[in-house]
PDB file of C-alpha atoms in Angstrom:
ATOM      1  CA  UNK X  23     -42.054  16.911  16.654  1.00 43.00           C
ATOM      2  CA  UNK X  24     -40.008  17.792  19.567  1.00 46.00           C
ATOM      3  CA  UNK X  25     -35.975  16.509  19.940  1.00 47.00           C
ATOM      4  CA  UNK X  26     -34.705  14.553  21.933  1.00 54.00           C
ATOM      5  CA  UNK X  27     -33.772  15.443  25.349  1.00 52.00           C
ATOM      6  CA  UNK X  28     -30.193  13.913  25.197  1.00 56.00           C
ATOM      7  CA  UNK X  29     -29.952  15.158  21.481  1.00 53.00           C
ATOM      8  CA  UNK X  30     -30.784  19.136  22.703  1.00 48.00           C
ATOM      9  CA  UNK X  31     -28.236  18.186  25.430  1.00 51.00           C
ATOM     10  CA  UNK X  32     -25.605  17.549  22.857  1.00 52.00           C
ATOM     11  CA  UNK X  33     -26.154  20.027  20.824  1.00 53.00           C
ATOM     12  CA  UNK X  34     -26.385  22.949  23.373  1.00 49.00           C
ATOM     13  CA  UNK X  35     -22.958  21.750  24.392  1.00 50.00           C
ATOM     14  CA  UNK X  36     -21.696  21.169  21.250  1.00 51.00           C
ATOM     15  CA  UNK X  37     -22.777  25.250  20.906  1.00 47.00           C
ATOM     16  CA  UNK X  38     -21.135  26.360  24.098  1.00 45.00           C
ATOM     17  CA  UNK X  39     -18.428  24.553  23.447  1.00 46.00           C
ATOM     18  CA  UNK X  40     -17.868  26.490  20.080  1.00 47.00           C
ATOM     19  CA  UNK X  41     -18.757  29.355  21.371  1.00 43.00           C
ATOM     20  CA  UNK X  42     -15.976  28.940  24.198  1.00 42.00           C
ATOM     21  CA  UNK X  43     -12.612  28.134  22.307  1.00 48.00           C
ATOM     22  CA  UNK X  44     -10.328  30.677  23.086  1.00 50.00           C
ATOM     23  CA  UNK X  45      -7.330  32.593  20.607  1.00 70.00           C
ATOM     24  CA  UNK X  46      -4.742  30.148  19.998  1.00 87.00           C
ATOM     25  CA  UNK X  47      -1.247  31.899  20.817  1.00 89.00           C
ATOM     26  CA  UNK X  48       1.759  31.020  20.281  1.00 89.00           C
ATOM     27  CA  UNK X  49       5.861  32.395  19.919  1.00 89.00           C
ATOM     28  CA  UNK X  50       7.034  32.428  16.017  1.00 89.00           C
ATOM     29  CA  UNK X  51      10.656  31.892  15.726  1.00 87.00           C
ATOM     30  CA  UNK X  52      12.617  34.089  12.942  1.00 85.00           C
ATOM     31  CA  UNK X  53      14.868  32.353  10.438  1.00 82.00           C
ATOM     32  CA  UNK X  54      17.376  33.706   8.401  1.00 79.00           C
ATOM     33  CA  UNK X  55      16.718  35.338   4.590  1.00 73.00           C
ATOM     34  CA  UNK X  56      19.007  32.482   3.333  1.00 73.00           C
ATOM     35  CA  UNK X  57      17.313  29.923   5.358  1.00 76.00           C
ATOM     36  CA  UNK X  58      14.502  27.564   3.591  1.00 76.00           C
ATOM     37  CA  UNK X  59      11.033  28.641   3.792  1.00 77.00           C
ATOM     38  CA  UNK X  60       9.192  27.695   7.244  1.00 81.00           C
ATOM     39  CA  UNK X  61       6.129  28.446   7.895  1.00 86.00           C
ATOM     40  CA  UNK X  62       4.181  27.536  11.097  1.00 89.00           C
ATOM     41  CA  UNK X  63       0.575  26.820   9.567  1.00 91.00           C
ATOM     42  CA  UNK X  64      -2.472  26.792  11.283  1.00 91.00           C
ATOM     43  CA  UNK X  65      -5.424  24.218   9.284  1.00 91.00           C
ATOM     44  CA  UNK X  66      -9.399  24.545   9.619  1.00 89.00           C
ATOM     45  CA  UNK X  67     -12.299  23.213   7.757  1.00 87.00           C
ATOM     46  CA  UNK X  68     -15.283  25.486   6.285  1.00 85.00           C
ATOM     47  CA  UNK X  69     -17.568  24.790   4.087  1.00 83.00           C
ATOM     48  CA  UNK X  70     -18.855  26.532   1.238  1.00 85.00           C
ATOM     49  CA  UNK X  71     -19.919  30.122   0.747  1.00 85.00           C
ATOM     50  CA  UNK X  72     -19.148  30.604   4.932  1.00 86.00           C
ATOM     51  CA  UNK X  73     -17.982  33.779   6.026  1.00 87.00           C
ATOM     52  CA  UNK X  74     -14.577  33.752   8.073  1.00 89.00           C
ATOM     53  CA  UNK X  75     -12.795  36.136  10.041  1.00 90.00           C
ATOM     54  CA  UNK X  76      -9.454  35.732  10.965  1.00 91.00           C
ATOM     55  CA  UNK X  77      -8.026  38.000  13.555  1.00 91.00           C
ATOM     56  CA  UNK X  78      -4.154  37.824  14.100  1.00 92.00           C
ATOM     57  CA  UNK X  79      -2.178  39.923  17.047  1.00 92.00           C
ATOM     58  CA  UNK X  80       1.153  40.062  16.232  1.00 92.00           C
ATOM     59  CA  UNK X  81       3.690  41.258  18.822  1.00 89.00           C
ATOM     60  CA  UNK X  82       6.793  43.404  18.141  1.00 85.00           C
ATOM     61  CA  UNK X  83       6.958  46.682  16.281  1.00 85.00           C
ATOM     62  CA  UNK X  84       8.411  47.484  12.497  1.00 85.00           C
ATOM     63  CA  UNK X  85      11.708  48.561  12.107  1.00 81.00           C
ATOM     64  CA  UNK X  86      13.054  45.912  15.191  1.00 83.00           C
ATOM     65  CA  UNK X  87      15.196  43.211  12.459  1.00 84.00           C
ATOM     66  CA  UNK X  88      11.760  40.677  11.879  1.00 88.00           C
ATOM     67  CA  UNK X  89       9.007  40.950   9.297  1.00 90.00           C
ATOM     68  CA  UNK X  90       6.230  38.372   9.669  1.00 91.00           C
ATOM     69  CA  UNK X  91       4.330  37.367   6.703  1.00 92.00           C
ATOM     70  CA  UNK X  92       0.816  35.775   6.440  1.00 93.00           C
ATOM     71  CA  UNK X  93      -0.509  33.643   3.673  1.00 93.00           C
ATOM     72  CA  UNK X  94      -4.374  32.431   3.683  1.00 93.00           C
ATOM     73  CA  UNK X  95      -5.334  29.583   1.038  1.00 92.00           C
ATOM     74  CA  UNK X  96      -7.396  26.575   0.941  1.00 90.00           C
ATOM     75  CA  UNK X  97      -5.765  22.786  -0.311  1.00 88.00           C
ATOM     76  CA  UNK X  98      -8.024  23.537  -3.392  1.00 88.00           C
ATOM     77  CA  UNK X  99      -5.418  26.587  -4.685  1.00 87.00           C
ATOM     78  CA  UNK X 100      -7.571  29.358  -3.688  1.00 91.00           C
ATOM     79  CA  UNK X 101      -5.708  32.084  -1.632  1.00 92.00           C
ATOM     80  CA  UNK X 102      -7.328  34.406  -0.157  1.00 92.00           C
ATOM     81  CA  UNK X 103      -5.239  36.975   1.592  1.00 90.00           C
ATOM     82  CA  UNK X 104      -1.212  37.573   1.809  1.00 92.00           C
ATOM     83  CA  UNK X 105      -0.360  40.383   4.402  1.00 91.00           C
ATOM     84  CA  UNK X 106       2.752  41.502   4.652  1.00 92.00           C
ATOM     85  CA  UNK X 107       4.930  42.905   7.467  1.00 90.00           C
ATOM     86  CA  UNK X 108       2.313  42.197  10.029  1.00 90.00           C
ATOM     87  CA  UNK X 109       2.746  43.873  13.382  1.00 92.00           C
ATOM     88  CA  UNK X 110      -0.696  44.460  16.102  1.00 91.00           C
ATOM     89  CA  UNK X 111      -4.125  43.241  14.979  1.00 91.00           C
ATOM     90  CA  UNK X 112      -4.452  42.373  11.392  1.00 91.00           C
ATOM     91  CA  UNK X 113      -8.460  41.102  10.315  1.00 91.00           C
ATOM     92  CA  UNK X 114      -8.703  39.399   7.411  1.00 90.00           C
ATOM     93  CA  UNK X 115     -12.669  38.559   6.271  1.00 90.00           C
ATOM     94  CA  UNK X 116     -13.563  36.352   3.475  1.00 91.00           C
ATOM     95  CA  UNK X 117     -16.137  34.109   1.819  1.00 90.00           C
ATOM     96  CA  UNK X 118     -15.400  30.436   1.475  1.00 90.00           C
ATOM     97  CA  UNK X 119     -15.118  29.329  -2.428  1.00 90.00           C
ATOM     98  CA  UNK X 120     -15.611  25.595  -1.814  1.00 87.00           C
ATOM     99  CA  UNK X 121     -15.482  22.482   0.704  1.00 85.00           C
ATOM    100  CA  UNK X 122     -12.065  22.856   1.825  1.00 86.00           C
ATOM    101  CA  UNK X 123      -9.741  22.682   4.826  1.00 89.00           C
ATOM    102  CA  UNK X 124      -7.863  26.188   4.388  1.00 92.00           C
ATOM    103  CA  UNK X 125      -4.369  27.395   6.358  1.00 93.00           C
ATOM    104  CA  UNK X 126      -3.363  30.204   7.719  1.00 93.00           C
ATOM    105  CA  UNK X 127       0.095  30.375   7.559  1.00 93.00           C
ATOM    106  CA  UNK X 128       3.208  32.530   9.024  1.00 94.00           C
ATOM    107  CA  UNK X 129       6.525  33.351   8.442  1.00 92.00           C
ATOM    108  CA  UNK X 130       9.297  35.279  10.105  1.00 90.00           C
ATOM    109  CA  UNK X 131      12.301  36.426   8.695  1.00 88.00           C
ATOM    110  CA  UNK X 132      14.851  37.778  10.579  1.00 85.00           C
ATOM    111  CA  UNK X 133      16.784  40.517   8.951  1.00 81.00           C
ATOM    112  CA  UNK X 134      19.838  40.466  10.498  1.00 75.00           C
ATOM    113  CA  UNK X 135      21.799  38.042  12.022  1.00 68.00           C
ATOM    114  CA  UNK X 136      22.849  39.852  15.462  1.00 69.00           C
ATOM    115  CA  UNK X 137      20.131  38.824  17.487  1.00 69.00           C
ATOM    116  CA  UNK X 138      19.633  36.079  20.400  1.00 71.00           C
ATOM    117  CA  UNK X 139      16.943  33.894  20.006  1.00 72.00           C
ATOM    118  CA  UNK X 140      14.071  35.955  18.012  1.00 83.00           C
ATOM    119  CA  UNK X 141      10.737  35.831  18.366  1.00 86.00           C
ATOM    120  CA  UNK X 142       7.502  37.380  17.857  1.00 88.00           C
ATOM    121  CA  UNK X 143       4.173  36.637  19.958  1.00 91.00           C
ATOM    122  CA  UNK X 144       0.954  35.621  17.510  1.00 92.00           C
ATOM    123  CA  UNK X 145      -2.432  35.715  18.377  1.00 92.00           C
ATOM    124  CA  UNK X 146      -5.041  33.784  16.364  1.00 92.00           C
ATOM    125  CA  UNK X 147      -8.491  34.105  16.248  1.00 90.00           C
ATOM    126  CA  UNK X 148     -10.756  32.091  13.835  1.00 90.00           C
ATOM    127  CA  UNK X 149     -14.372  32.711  13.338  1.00 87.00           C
ATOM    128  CA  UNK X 150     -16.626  30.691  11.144  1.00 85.00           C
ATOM    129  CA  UNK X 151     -19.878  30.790   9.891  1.00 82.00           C
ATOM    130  CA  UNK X 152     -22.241  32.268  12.947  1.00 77.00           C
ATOM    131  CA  UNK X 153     -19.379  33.666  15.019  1.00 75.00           C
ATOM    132  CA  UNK X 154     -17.804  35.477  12.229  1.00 73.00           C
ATOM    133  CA  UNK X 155     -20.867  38.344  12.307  1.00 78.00           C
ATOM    134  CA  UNK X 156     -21.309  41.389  14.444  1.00 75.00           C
ATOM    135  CA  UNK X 157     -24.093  40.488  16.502  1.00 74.00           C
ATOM    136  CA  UNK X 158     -24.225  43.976  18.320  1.00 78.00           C
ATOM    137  CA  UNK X 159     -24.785  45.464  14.622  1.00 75.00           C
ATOM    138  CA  UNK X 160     -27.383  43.217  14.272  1.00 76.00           C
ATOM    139  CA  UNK X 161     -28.970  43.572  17.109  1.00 75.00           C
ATOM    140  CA  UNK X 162     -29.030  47.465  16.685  1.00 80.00           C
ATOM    141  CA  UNK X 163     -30.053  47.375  13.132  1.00 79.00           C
ATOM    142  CA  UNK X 164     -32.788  44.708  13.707  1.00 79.00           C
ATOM    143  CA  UNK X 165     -33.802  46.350  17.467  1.00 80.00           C
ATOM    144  CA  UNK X 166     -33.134  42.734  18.881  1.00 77.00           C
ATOM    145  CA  UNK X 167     -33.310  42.209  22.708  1.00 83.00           C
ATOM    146  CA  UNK X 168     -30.234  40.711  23.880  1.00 82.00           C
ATOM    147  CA  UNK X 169     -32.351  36.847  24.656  1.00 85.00           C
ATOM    148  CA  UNK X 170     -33.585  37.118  21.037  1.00 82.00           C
ATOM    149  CA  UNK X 171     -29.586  37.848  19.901  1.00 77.00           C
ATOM    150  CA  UNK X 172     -28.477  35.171  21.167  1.00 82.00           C
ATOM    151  CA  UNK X 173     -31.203  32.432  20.550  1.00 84.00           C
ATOM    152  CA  UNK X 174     -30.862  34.222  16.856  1.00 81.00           C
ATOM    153  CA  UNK X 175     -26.606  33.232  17.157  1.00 81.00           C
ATOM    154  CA  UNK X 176     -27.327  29.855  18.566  1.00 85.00           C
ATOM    155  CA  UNK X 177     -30.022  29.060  15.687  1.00 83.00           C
ATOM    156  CA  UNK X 178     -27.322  29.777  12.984  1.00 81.00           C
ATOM    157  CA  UNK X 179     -24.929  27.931  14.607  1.00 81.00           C
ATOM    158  CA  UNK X 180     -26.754  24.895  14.989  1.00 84.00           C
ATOM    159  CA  UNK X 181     -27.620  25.109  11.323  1.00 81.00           C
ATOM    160  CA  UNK X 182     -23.759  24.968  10.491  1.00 79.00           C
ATOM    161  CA  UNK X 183     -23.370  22.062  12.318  1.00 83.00           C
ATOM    162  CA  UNK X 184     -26.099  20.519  10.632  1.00 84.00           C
ATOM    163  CA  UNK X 185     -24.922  21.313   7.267  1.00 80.00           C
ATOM    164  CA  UNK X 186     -21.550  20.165   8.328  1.00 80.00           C
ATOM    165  CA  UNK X 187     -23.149  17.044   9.352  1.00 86.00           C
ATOM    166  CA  UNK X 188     -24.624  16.585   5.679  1.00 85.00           C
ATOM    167  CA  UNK X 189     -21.539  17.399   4.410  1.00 81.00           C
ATOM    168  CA  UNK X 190     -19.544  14.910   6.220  1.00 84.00           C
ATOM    169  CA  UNK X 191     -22.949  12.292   5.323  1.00 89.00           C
ATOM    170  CA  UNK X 192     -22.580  12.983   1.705  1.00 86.00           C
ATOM    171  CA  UNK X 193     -18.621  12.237   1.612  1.00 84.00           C
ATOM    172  CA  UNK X 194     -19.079   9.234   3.614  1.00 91.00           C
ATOM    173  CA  UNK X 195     -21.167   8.219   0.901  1.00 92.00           C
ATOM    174  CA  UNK X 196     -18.877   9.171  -1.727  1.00 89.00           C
ATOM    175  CA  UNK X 197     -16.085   7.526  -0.001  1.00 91.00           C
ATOM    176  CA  UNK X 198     -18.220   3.987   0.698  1.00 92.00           C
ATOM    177  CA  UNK X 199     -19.337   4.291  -3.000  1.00 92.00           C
ATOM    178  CA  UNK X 200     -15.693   4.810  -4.113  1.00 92.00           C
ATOM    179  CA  UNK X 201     -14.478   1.638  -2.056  1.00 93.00           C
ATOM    180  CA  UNK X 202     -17.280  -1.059  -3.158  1.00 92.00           C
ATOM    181  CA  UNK X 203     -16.238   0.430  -6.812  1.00 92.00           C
ATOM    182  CA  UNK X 204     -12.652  -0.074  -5.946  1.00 93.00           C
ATOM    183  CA  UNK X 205     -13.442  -3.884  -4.022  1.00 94.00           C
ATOM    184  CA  UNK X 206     -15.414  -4.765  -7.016  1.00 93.00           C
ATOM    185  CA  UNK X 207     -12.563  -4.304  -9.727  1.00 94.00           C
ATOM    186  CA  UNK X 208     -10.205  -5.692  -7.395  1.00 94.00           C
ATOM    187  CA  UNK X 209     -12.539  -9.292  -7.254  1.00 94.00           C
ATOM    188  CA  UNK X 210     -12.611  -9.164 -10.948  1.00 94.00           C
ATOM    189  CA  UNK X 211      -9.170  -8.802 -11.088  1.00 94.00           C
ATOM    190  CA  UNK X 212      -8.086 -11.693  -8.681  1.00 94.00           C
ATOM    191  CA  UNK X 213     -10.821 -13.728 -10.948  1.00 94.00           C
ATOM    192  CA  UNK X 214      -8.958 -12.938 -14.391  1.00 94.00           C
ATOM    193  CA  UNK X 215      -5.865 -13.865 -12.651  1.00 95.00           C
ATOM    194  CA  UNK X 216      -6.871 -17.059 -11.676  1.00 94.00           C
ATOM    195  CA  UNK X 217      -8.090 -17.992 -14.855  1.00 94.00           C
ATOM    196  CA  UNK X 218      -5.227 -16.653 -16.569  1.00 95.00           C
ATOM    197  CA  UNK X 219      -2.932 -18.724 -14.063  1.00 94.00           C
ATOM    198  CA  UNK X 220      -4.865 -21.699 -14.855  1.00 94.00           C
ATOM    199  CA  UNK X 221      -4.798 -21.662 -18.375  1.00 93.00           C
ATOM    200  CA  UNK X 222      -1.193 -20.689 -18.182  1.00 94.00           C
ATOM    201  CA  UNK X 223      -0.655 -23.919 -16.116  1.00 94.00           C
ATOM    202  CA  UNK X 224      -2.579 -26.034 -18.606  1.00 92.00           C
ATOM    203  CA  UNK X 225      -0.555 -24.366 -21.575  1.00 93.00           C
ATOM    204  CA  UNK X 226       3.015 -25.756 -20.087  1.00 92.00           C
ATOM    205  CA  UNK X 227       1.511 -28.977 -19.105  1.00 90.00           C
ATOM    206  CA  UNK X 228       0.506 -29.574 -22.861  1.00 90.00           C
ATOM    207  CA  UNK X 229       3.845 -27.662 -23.955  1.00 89.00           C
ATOM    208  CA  UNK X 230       6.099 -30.088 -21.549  1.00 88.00           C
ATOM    209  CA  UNK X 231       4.246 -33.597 -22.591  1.00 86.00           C
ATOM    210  CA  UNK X 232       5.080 -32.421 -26.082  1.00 86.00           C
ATOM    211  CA  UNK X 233       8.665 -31.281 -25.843  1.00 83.00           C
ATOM    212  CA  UNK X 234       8.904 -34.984 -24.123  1.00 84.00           C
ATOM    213  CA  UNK X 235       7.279 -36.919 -26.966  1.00 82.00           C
ATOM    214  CA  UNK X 236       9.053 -35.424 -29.795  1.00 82.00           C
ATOM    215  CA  UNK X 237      12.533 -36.434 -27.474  1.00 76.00           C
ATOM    216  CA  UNK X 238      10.944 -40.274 -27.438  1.00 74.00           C
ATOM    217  CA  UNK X 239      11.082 -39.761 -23.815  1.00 71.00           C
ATOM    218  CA  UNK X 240       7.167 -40.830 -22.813  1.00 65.00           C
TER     219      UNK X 240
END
């Protein structure tokens, strides 16, 4: 059965739209060795067993007083990569190990006080699921014509946003199933309350009448 015209509309835009974000840049300011830990962290979601590439393009050169430091790892405790000393393009590729938002983090450490206002330029790039591959190796390898390559990147991308969609069904679920659990012990609660209330009520009633009778005062 054939979509939906507004439905093929959304998601062809929703697919361009992806397919159109640019690197995120940005200045990282240095801080001193003795200075707490900063880090200027960068958050995206992925689900499971996705491929991700993250590109970073860090200005500067080694040797010039600043060392920037990268640390990948998902809010589930899986890391994933730790560079160290980055300077140009540094590519780290990995496999998602679960349903989790994951950070890419930075650091810069200055290594030397005598110097006014440092800074290093960062480039990010992120690609997820369909984006992440090499399209011109598959194309080669496969013999692909360039219309077939990218109805071929469009088709996978589509299917991550459906199984992000299913994701994001299923926790709804969870979540509504978690919150009529929660609502229903909270109703039984409030009910045991009242009763215990009550019966606390009737107990100084009976306690107070008898405290009075045994001072011949009713």
């Amino acid at each position: 059965m054939a979509l939906p015209r507004a439905l093929l509309q959304y998601i062809c835009g929703l697919v361009l739209f992806i397919a159109s974000v640019n690197a995120l840049k940005f200045d990282l300011h240095a801080r001193g060795q003795n200075d707490a830990k900063r880090e200027r962290c960068i958050r995206n979601f992925v689900a499971k067993d996705t491929l991700v590439v993250v590109t970073a393009t860090v200005g500067g050169s080694k040797g010039d007083g600043m060392v920037v430091n990268m640390h990948i790892l998902d809010n589930v405790g899986n890391e994933y990569g730790k560079p160290k000393d980055v300077v140009g393009e540094q590519r780290t590729v990995f496999t998602s190990h679960a349903d989790a938002a994951f950070d890419v983090c930075f650091e810069n450490i200055m290594q030397h006080s005598r110097m006014n206002n440092p800074s290093r330029h960062v480039e990010l790039d992120i690609d997820i699921g369909a984006d992440a591959k090499d399209w011109s190796a598959i194309q080669a390898t496969e013999k692909l014509k360039p219309v077939e390559t990218e109805l071929r990147r469009i088709e996978e991308t589509t299917a991550q946003i459906v199984r992000e969609m299913d994701y994001l069904r299923t926790r709804e679920q969870r979540l509504r199933d978690t919150n009529e659990s929660t609502n229903t012990r909270v109703k039984w609660f409030g009910i045991g309350t009242t009763f215990l209330l009550i019966g606390l009520w009737g107990w100084q009633i009976m306690y107070l009448r008898a405290y009075f009778r045994s001072k011949h005062l009713i």
